[in-house]
Tab-separated table of C-alpha atoms and ligand atoms in Angstrom:
chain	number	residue	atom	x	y	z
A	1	UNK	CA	16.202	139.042	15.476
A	2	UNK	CA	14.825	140.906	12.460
A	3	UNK	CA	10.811	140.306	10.890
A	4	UNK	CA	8.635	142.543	9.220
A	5	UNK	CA	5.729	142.759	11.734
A	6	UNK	CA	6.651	142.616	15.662
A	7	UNK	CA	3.540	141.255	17.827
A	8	UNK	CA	3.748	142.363	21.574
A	9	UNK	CA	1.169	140.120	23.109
A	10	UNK	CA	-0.467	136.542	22.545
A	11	UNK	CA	-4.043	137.597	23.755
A	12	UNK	CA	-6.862	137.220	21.039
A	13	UNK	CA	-5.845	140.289	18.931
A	14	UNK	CA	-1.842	139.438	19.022
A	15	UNK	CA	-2.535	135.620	18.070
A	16	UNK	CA	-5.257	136.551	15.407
A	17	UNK	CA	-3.199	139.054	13.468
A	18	UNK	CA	-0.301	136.291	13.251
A	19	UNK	CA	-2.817	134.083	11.754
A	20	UNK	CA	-4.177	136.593	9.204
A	21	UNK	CA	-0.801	137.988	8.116
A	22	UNK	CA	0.536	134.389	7.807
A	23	UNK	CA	-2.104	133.221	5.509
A	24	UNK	CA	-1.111	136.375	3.643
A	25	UNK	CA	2.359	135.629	3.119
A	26	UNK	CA	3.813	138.379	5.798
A	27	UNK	CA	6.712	137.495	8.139
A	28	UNK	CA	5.865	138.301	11.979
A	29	UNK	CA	7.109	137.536	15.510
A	30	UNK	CA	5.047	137.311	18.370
A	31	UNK	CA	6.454	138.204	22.221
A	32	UNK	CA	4.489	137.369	25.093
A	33	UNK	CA	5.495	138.005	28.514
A	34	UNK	CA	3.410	134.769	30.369
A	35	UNK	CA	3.739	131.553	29.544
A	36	UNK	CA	1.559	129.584	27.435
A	37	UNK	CA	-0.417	127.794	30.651
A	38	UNK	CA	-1.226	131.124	31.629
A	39	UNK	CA	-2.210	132.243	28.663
A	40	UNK	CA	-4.619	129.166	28.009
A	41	UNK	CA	-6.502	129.168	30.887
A	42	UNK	CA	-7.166	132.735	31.507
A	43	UNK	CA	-10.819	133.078	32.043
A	44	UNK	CA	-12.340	136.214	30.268
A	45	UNK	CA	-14.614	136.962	27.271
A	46	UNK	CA	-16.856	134.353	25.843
A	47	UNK	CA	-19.376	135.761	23.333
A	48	UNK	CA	-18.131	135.526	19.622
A	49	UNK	CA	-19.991	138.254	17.059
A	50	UNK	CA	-20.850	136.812	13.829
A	51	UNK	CA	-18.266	139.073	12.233
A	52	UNK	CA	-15.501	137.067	14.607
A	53	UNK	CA	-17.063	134.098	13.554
A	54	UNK	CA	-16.348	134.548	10.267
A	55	UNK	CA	-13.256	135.529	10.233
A	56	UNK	CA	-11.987	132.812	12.106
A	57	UNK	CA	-13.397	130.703	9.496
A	58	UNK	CA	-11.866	132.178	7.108
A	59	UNK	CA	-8.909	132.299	9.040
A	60	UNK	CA	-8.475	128.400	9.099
A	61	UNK	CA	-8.854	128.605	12.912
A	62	UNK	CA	-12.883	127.626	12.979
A	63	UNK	CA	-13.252	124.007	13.165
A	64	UNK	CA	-13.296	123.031	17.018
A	65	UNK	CA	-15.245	126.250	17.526
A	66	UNK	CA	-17.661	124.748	14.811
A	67	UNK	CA	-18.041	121.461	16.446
A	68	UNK	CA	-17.991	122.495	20.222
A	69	UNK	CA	-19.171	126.359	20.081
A	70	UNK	CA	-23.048	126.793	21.287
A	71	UNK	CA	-24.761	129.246	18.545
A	72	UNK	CA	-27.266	131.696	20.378
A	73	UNK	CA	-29.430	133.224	18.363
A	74	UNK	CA	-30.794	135.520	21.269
A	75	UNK	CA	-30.777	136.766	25.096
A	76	UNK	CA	-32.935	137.357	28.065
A	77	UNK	CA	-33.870	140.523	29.215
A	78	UNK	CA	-34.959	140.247	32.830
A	79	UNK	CA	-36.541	142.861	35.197
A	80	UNK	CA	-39.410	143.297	37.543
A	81	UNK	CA	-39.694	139.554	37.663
A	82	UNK	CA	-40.412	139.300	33.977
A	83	UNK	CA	-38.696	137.594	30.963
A	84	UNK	CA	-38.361	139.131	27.621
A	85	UNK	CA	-36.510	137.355	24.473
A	86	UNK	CA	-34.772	139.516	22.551
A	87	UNK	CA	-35.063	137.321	18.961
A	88	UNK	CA	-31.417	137.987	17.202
A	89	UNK	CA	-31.981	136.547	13.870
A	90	UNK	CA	-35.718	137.881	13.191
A	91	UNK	CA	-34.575	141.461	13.706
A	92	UNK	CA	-31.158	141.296	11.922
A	93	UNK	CA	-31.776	139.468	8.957
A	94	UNK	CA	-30.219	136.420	10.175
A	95	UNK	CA	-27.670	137.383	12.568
A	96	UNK	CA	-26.749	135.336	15.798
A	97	UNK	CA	-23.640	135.048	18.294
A	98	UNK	CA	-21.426	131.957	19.575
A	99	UNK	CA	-20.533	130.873	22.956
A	100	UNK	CA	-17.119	129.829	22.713
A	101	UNK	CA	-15.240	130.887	25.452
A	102	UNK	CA	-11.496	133.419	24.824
A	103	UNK	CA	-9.269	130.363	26.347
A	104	UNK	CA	-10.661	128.116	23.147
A	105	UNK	CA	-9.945	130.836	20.611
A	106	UNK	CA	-6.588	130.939	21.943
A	107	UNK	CA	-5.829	127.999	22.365
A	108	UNK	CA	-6.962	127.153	18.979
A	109	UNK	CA	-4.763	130.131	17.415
A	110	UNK	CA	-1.508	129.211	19.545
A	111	UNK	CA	-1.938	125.664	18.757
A	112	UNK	CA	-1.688	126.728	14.603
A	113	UNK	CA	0.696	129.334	14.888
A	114	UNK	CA	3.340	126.805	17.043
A	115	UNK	CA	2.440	124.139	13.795
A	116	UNK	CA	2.626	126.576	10.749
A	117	UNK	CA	3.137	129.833	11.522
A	118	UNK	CA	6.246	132.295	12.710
A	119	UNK	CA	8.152	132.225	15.692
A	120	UNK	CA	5.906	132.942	18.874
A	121	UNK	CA	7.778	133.270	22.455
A	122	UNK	CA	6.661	132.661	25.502
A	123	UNK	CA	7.813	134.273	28.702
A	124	UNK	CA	9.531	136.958	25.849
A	125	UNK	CA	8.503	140.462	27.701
A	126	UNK	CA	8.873	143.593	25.516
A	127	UNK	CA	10.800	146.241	27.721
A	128	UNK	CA	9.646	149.067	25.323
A	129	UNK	CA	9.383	150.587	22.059
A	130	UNK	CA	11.793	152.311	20.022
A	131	UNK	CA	11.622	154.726	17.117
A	132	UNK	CA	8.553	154.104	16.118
A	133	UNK	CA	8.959	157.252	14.065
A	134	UNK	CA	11.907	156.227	11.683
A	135	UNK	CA	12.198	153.569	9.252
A	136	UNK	CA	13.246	150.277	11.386
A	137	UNK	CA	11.110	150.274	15.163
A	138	UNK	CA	12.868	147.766	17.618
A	139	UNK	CA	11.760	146.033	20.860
A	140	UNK	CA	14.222	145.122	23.104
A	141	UNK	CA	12.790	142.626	25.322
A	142	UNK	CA	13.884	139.795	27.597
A	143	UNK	CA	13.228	135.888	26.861
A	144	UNK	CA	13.994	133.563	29.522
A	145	UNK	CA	16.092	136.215	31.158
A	146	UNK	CA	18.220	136.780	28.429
A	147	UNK	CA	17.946	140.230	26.759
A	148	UNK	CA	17.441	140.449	23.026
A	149	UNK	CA	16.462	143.085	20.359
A	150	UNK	CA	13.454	142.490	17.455
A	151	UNK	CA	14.206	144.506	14.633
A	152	UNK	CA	10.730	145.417	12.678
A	153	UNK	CA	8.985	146.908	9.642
A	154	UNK	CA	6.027	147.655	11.594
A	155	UNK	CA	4.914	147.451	16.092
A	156	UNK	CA	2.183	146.216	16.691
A	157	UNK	CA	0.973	146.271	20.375
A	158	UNK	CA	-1.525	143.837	20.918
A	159	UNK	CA	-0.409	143.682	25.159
A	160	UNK	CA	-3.454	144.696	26.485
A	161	UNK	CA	-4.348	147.726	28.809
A	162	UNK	CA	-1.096	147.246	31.319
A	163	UNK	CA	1.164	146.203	28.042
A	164	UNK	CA	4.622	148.935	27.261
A	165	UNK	CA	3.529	149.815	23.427
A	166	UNK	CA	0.702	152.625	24.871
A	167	UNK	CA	3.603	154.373	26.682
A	168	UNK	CA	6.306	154.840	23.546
A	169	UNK	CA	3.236	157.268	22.194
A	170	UNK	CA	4.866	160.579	22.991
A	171	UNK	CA	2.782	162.570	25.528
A	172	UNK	CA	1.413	165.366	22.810
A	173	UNK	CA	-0.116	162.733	20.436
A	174	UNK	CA	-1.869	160.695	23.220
A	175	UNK	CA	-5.323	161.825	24.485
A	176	UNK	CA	-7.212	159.428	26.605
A	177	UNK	CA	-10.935	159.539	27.221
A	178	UNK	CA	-12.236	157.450	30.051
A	179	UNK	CA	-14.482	156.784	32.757
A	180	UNK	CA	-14.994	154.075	35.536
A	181	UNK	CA	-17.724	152.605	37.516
A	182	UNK	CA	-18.424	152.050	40.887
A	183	UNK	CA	-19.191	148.781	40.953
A	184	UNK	CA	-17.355	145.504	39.405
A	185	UNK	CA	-18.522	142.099	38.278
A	186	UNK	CA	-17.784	138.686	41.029
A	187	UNK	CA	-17.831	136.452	38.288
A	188	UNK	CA	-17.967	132.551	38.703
A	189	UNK	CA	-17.794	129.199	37.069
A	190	UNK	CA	-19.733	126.386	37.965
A	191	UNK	CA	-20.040	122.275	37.021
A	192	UNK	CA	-23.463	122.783	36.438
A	193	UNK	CA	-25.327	122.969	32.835
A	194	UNK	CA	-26.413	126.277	32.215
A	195	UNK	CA	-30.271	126.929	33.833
A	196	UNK	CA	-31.579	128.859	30.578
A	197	UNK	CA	-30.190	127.658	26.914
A	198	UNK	CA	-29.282	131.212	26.149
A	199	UNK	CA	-27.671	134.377	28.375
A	200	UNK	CA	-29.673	136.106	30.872
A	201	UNK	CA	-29.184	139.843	31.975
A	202	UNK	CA	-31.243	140.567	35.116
A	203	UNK	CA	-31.532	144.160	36.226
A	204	UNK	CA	-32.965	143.964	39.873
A	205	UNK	CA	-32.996	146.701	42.782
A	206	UNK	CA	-30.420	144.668	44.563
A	207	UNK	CA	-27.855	145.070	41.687
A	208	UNK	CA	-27.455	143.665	38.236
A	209	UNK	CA	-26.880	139.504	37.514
A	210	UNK	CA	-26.089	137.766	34.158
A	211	UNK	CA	-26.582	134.078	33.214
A	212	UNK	CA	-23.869	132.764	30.694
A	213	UNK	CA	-22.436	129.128	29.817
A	214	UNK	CA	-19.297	128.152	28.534
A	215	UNK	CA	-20.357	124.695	27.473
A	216	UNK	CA	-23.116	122.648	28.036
A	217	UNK	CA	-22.003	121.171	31.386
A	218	UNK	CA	-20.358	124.626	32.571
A	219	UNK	CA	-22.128	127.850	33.866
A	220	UNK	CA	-20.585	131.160	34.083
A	221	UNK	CA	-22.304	133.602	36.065
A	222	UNK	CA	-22.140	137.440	37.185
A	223	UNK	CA	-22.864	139.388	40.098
A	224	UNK	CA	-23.015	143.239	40.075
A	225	UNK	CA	-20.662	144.028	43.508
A	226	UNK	CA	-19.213	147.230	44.491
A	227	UNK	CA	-15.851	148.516	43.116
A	228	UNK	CA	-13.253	146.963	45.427
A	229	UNK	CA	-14.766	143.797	46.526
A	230	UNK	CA	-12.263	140.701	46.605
A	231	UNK	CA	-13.739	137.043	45.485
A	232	UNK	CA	-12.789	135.662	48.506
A	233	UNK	CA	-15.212	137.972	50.409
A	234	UNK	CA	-18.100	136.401	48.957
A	235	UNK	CA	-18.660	132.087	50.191
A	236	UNK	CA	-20.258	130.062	47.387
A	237	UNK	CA	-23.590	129.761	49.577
A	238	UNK	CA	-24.110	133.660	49.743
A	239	UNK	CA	-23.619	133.784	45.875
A	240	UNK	CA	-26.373	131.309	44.730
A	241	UNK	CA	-28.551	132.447	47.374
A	242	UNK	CA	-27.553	137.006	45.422
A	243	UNK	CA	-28.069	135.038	42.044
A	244	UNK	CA	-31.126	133.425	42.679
A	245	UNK	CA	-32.751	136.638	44.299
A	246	UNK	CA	-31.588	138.805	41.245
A	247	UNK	CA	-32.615	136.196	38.908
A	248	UNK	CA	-35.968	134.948	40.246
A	249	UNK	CA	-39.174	135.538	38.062
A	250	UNK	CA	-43.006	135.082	38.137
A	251	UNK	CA	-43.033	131.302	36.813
A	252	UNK	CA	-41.394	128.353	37.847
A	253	UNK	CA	-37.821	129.399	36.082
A	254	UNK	CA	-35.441	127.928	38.887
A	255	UNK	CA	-31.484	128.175	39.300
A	256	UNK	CA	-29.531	124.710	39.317
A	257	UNK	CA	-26.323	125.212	41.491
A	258	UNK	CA	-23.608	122.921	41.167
A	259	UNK	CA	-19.866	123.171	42.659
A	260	UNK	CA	-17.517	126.683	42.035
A	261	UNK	CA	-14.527	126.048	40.148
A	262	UNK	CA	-13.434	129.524	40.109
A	263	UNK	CA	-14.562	133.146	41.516
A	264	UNK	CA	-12.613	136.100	40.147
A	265	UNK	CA	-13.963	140.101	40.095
A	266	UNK	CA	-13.469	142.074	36.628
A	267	UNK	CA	-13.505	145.877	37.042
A	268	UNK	CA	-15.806	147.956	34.393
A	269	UNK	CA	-14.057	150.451	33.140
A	270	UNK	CA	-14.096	152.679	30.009
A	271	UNK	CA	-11.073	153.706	28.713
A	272	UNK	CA	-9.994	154.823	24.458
A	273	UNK	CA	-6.182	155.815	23.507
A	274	UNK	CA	-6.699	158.497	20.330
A	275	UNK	CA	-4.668	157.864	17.752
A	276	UNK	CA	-4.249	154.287	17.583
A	277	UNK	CA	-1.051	154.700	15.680
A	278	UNK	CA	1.974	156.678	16.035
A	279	UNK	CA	4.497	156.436	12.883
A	280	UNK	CA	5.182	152.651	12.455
A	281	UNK	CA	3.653	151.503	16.005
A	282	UNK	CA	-0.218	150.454	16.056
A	283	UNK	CA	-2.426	149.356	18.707
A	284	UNK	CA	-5.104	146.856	18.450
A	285	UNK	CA	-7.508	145.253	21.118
A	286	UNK	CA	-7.008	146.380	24.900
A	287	UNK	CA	-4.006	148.326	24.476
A	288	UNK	CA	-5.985	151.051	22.634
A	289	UNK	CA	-9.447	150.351	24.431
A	290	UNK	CA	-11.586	148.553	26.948
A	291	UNK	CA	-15.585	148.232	27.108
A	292	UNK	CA	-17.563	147.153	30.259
A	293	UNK	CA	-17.932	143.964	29.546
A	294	UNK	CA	-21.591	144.186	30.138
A	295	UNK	CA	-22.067	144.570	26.116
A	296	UNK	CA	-19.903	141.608	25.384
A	297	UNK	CA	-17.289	143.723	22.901
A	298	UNK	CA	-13.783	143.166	23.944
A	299	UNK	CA	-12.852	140.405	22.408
A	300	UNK	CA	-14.964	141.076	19.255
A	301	UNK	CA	-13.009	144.661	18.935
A	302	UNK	CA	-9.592	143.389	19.227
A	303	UNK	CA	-10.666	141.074	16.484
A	304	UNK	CA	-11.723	144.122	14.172
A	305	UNK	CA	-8.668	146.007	14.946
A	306	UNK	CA	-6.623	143.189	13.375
A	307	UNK	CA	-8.630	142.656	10.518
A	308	UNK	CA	-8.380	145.935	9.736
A	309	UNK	CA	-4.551	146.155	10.429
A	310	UNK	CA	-3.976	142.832	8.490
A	311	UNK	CA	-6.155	144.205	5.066
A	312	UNK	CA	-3.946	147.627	5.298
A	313	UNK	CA	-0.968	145.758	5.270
A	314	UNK	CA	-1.320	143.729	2.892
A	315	UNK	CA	-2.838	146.202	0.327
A	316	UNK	CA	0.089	148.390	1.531
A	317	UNK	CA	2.656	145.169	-0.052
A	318	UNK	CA	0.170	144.736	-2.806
A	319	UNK	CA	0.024	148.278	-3.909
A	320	UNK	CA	2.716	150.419	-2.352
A	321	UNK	CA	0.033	152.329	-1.034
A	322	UNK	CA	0.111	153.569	2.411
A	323	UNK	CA	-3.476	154.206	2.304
A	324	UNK	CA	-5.060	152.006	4.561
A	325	UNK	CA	-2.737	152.154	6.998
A	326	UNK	CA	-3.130	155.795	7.138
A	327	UNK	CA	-6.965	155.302	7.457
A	328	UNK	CA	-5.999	152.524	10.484
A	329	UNK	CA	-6.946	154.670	13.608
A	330	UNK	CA	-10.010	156.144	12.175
A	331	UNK	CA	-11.208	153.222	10.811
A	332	UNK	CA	-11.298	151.747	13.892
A	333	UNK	CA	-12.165	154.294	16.160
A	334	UNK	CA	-15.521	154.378	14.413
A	335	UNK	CA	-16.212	151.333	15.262
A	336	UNK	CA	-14.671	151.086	19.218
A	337	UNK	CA	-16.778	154.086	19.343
A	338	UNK	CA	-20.038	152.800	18.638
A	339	UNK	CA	-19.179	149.873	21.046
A	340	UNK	CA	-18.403	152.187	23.552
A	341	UNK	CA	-21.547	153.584	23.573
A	342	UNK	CA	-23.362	149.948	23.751
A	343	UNK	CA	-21.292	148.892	26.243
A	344	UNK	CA	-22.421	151.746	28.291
A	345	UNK	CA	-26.255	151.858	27.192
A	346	UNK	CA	-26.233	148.382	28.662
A	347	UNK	CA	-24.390	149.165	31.877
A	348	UNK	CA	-26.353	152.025	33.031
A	349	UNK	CA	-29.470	149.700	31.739
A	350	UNK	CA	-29.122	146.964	33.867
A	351	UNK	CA	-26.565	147.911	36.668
A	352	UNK	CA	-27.652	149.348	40.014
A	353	UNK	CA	-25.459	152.853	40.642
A	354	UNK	CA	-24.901	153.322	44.325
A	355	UNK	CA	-26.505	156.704	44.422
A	356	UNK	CA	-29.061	155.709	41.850
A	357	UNK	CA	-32.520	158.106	42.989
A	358	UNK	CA	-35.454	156.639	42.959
A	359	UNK	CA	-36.419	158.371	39.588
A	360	UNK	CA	-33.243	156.795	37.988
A	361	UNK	CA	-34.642	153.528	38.859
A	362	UNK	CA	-38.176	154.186	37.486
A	363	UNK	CA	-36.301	155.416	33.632
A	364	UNK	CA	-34.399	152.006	33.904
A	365	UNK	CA	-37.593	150.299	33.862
A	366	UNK	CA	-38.821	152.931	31.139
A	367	UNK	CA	-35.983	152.152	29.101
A	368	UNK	CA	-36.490	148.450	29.492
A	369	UNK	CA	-40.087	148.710	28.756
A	370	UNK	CA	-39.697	150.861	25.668
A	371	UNK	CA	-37.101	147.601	24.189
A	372	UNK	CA	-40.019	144.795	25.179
A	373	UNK	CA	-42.272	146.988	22.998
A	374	UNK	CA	-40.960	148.701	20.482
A	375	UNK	CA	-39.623	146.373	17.585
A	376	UNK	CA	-37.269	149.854	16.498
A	377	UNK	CA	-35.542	149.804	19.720
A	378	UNK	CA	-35.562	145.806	20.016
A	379	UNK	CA	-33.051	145.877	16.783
A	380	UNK	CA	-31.100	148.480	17.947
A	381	UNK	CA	-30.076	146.631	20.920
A	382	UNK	CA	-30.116	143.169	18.539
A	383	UNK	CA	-27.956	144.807	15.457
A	384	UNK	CA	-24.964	146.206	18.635
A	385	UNK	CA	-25.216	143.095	20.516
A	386	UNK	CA	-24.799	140.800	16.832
A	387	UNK	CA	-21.824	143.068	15.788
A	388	UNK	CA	-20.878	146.074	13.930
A	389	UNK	CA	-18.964	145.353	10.413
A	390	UNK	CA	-15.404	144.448	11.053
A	391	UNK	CA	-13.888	146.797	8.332
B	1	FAD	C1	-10.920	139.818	33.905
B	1	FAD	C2	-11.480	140.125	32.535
B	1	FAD	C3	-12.737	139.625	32.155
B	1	FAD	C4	-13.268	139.907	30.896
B	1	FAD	N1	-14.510	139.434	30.550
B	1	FAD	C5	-15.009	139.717	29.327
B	1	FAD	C6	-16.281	139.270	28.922
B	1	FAD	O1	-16.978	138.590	29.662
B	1	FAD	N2	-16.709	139.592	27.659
B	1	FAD	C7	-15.940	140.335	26.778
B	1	FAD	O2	-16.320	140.579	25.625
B	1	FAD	N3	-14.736	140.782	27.149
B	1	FAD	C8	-14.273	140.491	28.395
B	1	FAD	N4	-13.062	140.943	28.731
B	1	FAD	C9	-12.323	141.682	27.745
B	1	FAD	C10	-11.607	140.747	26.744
B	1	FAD	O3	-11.154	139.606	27.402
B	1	FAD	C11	-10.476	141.545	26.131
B	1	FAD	O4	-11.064	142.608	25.419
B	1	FAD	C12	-9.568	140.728	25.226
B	1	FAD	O5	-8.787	139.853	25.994
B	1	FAD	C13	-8.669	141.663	24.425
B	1	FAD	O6	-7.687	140.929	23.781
B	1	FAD	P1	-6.250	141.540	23.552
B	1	FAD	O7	-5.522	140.504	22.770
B	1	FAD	O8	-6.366	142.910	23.037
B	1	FAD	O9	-5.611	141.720	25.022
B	1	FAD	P2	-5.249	140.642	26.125
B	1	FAD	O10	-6.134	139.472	26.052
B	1	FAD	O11	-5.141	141.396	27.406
B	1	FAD	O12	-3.805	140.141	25.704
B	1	FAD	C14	-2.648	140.929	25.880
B	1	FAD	C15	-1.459	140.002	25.967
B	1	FAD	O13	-0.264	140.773	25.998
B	1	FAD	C16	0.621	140.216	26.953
B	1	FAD	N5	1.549	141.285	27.356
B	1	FAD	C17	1.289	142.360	28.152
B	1	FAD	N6	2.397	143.117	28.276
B	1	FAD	C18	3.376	142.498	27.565
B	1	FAD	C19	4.750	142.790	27.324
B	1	FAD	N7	5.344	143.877	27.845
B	1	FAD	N8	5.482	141.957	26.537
B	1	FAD	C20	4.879	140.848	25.988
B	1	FAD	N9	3.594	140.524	26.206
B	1	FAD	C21	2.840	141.344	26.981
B	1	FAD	C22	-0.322	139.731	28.050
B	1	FAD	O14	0.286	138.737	28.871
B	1	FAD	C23	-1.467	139.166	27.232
B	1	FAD	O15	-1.288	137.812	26.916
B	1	FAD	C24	-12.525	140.696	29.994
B	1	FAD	C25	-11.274	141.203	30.372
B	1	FAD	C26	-10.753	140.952	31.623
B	1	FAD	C27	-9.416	141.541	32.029
């Protein structure tokens, strides 16, 4: 098989670059190692920056998340039994955020690149990559256990943080910064509607809690839990009884609980691959870098990886110039930078460290003060959380 751009990976970055270079008029293949269940129904991000929005708008791939996303135009900050609203639009010039949860987006993308777009395989699991430093890169991988070769212009490994396209980096180029916590996220949904209309994050001395939706009629909600800890460890009592202790306030807020669907635990981790390209192989989304998700950036990065990788190939057909794509890992690691460092300034915010002093609990509350009061610190927080510019 020969194209001009080989995908490794139908996630949110691999699907979303196969949309953009499409609608450009540039040939790719996509390879994804699960099938397209799986894909669909993994549960993971579900906050959409208004730069995301946008582009899949633009991107003919923003109608159902028109009609059936929720637009949130702020959060709740919770702690000491207090609420404060943190007013997106009125400290951003207009900015918001969308609930629409990852599984929609990719559904939504698979569903248009299957109609009009180039050839995406399931169960098609890239083995490796090869000379990324000459002229014609190839990925050997397996479809349906039979072996086969995809001959490429360009690699582009969108196959998240276990995915094979980090590893053809030889070992002198890579440096990796990184840096895990010790604690982890039991995260669960529930048929219930959502007990606030917009997300709550709770810092409480018993450990952090978030409030999110992914629908009207479905809650998703966090508990802070130590590193380690398996879902099953936890019963569905004990969790509403942790949530409703971490979430409880001063007036007559209450928790609805309705029936789990699912319980899963999501490590927090911190992790950045410099450079994010290597001769004709790139890497966008999880393969290059991962956020806590406690800033809600994941998704929203892989997004402006691919935006950025789609305009610098394009200009690169337009213009012969290699330019952009030259300018690809820097570009980007601007921004995964600056959402490294939000995704971290809310962590140690909100989450309880196991050998957290007393006087580390007493700045938390300083630093949470100093946001309920000072309008300058308020839009910090409100111009991360809304998005950094995509390009
Ligand atoms: C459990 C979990 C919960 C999360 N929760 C949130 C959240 O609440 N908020 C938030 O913003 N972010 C969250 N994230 C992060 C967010 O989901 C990711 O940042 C986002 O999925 C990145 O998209 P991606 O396309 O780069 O990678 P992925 O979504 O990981 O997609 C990579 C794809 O590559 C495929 N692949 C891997 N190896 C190969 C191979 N060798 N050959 C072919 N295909 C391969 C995989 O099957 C997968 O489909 C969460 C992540 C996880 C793991």
């Amino acid at each position: 098989m020969r194209t001009t751009v080989g995908i490794i990976g139908a996630g949110p970055a691999g699907l979303l670059l196969a949309r953009l270079l499409r609608r450009a008029g540039i040939e790719s293949v996509v390879l994804e190692s699960r099938d397209r269940a799986y894909v669909e129904r993994r549960q993971r991000a579900g906050i959409l920056e208004q730069g995301t929005v946008d582009v899949l708008r633009a991107a003919g791939a923003g109608e159902r998340m028109d009609r059936e996303g929720l637009r949130h135009d702020g959060i709740e900050l919770r702690f000491d039994r207090r609420r404060h609203r943190v007013d997106f639009p009125g400290l951003t010039g207009g900015r918001s955020v969308t609930v629409y949860a990852q599984t929609e987006v990719c559904k939504d993308l698979i569903a248009l690149q299957l109609e009009e777009g180039g050839p995406l395989l399931f169960e098609a699991e890239a083995l490796v990559v090869e000379g990324a430093e000459g002229d014609r890169p190839r990925i050997p991988f397996r479809h349906q256990g039979r072996e086969d070769v995809l001959e490429c212009e360009y690699v582009v490994g969108c196959d998240g943080f276990w995915g094979v396209a980090r590893k053809a980096f030889p070992d002198g180029i890579s440096r990796v910064f990184e840096r895990s916590y010790p604690y982890a996220w039991l995260g669960i949904l529930a048929d219930v509607a959502p007990s606030h209309d917009e997300l709550v994050y709770a810092r409480h001395e018993r450990g952090f809690a978030l409030l999110s939706m992914r629908s009207p009629a479905v809650s998703r909600l966090y508990l802070q839990v130590p590193a380690g800890t398996e879902a099953g460890q936890w019963d569905d009592k004990e969790i509403w009884e942790e949530l409703e202790r971490r979430l409880e306030t001063d007036d007559d807020w209450r928790l609805e609980r309705g029936p789990i669907t699912q319980k899963s635990v999501t490590p927090m981790r911190s992790f950045v691959h410099e450079p994010m390209r290597h001769g004709r192989l790139f890497l966008a989304g999880d393969a290059a870098h991962i956020v806590p998700p406690t800033g809600a950036k994941g998704l929203n990065l892989a997004a402006g990886d691919v935006v950025t990788l789609a305009r610098a190939l394009v200009h690169e057909r337009e213009t012969g110039s290699p330019e952009l794509l030259d300018a690809y890992s820097a570009t980007c690691l601007r921004r995964v930078w600056q959402a490294e460092r939000f995704s971290y300034d809310m962590t140690t915010l909100l989450h309880r460290a196991p050998d957290a002093t007393p006087f580390d609990a007493r700045l938390q509350l300083a630093r949470l003060e100093r946001i309920a009061s000072s309008r300058a610190a308020e839009t910090d927080l409100a111009e991360a959380y809304t998005g950094f510019p995509l390009a």
